[in-house]
PDB file of C-alpha atoms in Angstrom:
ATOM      1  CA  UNK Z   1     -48.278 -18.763  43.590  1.00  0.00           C
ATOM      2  CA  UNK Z   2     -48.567 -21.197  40.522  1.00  0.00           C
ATOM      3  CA  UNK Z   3     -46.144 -21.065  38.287  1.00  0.00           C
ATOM      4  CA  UNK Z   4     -45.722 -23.290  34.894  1.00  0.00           C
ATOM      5  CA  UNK Z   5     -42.067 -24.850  34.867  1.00  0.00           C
ATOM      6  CA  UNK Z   6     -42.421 -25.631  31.005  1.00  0.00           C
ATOM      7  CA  UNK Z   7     -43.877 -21.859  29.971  1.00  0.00           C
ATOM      8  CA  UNK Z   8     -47.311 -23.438  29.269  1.00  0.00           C
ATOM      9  CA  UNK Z   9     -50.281 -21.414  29.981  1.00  0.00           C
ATOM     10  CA  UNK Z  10     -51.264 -21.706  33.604  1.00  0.00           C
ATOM     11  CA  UNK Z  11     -55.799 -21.858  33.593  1.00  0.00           C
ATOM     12  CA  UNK Z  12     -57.707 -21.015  36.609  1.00  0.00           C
ATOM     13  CA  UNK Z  13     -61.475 -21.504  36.512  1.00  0.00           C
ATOM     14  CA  UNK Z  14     -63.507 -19.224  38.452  1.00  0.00           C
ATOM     15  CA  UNK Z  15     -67.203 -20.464  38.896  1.00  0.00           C
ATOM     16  CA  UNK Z  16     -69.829 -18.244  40.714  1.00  0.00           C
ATOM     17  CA  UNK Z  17     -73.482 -18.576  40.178  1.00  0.00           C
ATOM     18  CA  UNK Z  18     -76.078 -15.741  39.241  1.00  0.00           C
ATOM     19  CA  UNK Z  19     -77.335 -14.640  35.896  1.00  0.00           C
ATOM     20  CA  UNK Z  20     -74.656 -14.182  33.023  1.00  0.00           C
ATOM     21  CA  UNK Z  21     -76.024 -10.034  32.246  1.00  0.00           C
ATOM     22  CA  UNK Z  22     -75.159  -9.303  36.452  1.00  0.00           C
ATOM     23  CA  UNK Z  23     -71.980 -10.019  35.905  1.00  0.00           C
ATOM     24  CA  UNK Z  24     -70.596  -7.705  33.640  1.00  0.00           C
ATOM     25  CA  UNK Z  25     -68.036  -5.799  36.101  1.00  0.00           C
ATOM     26  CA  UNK Z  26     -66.128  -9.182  36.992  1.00  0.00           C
ATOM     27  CA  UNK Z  27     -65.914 -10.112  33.324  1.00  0.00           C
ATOM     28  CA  UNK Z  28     -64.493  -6.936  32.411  1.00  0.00           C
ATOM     29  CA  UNK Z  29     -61.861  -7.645  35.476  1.00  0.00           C
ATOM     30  CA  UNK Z  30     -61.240 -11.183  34.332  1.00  0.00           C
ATOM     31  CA  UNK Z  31     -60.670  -9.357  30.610  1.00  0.00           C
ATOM     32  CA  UNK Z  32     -58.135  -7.547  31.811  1.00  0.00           C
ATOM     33  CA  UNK Z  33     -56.489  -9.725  33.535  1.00  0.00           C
ATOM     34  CA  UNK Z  34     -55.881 -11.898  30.691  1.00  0.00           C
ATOM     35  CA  UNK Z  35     -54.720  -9.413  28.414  1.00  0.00           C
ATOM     36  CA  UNK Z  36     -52.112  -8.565  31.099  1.00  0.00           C
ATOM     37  CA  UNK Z  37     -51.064 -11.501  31.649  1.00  0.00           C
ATOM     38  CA  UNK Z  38     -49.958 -13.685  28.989  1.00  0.00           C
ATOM     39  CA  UNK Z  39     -48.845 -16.669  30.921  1.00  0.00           C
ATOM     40  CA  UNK Z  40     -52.104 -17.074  32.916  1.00  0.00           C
ATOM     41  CA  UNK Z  41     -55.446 -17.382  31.633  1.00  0.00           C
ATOM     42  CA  UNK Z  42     -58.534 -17.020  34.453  1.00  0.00           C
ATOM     43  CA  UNK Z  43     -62.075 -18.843  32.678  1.00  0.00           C
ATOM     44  CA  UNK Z  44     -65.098 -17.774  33.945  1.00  0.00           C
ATOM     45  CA  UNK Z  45     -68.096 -20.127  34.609  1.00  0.00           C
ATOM     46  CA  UNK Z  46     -71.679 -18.489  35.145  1.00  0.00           C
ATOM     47  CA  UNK Z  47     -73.913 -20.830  36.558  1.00  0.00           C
ATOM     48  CA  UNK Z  48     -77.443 -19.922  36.854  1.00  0.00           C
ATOM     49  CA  UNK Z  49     -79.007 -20.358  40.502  1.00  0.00           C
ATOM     50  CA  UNK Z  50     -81.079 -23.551  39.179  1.00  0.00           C
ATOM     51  CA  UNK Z  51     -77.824 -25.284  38.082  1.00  0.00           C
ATOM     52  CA  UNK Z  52     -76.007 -24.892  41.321  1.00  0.00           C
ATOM     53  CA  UNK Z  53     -76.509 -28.818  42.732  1.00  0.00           C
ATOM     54  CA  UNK Z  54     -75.617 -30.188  39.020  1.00  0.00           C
ATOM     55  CA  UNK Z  55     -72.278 -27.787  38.831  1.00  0.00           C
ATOM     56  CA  UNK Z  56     -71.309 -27.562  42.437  1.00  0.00           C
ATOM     57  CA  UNK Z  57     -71.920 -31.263  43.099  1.00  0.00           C
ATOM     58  CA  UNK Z  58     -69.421 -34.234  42.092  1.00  0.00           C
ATOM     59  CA  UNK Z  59     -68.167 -34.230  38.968  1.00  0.00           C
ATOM     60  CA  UNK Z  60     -69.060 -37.664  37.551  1.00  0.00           C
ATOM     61  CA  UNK Z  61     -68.849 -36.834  33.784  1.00  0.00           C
ATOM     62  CA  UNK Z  62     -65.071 -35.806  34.412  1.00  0.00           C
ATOM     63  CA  UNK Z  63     -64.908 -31.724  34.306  1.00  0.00           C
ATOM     64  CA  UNK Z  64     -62.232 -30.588  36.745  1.00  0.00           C
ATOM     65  CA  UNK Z  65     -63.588 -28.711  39.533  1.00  0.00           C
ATOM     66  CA  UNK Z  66     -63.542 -25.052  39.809  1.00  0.00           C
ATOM     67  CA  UNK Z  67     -60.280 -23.318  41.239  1.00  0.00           C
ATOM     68  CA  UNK Z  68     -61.781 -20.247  42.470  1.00  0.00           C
ATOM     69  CA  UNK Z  69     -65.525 -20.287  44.199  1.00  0.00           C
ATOM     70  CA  UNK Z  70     -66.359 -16.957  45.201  1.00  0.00           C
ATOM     71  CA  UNK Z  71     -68.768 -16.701  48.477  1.00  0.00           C
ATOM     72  CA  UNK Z  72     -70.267 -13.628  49.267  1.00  0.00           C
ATOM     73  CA  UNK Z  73     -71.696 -13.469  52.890  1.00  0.00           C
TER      74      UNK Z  73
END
């Protein structure tokens, strides 16, 4: 379990792809997760299917790479 030793905000970024309107149910979780937890903030990234190579691939123009991938199989 993360923790932040100073009280700063801890982000995790949660990247799945699929269109932005199917996603409204794990939004809605992520929402209330945040407002529950003030210490921790989740950030979601929708990526549309065509953007998969360009998001999932290395990150040469220095974004951090998602903390949480999803796979559904």
């Amino acid at each position: 379990v993360a923790s932040a030793e100073n009280g700063e905000k801890i982000t995790i970024r949660v990247t799945w792809w699929g269109e932005v309107s199917e996603n409204d149910a794990e939004m809605m979780m992520i929402e209330k997760f945040n407002a529950e937890h003030d210490d921790i903030e989740v950030v979601a990234e929708v990526v549309p299917g065509d953007g998969y190579g360009e998001t999932f691939g290395l990150h040469a123009d220095g974004r951090p790479v998602t903390d949480i991938f999803p796979s559904l199989q």
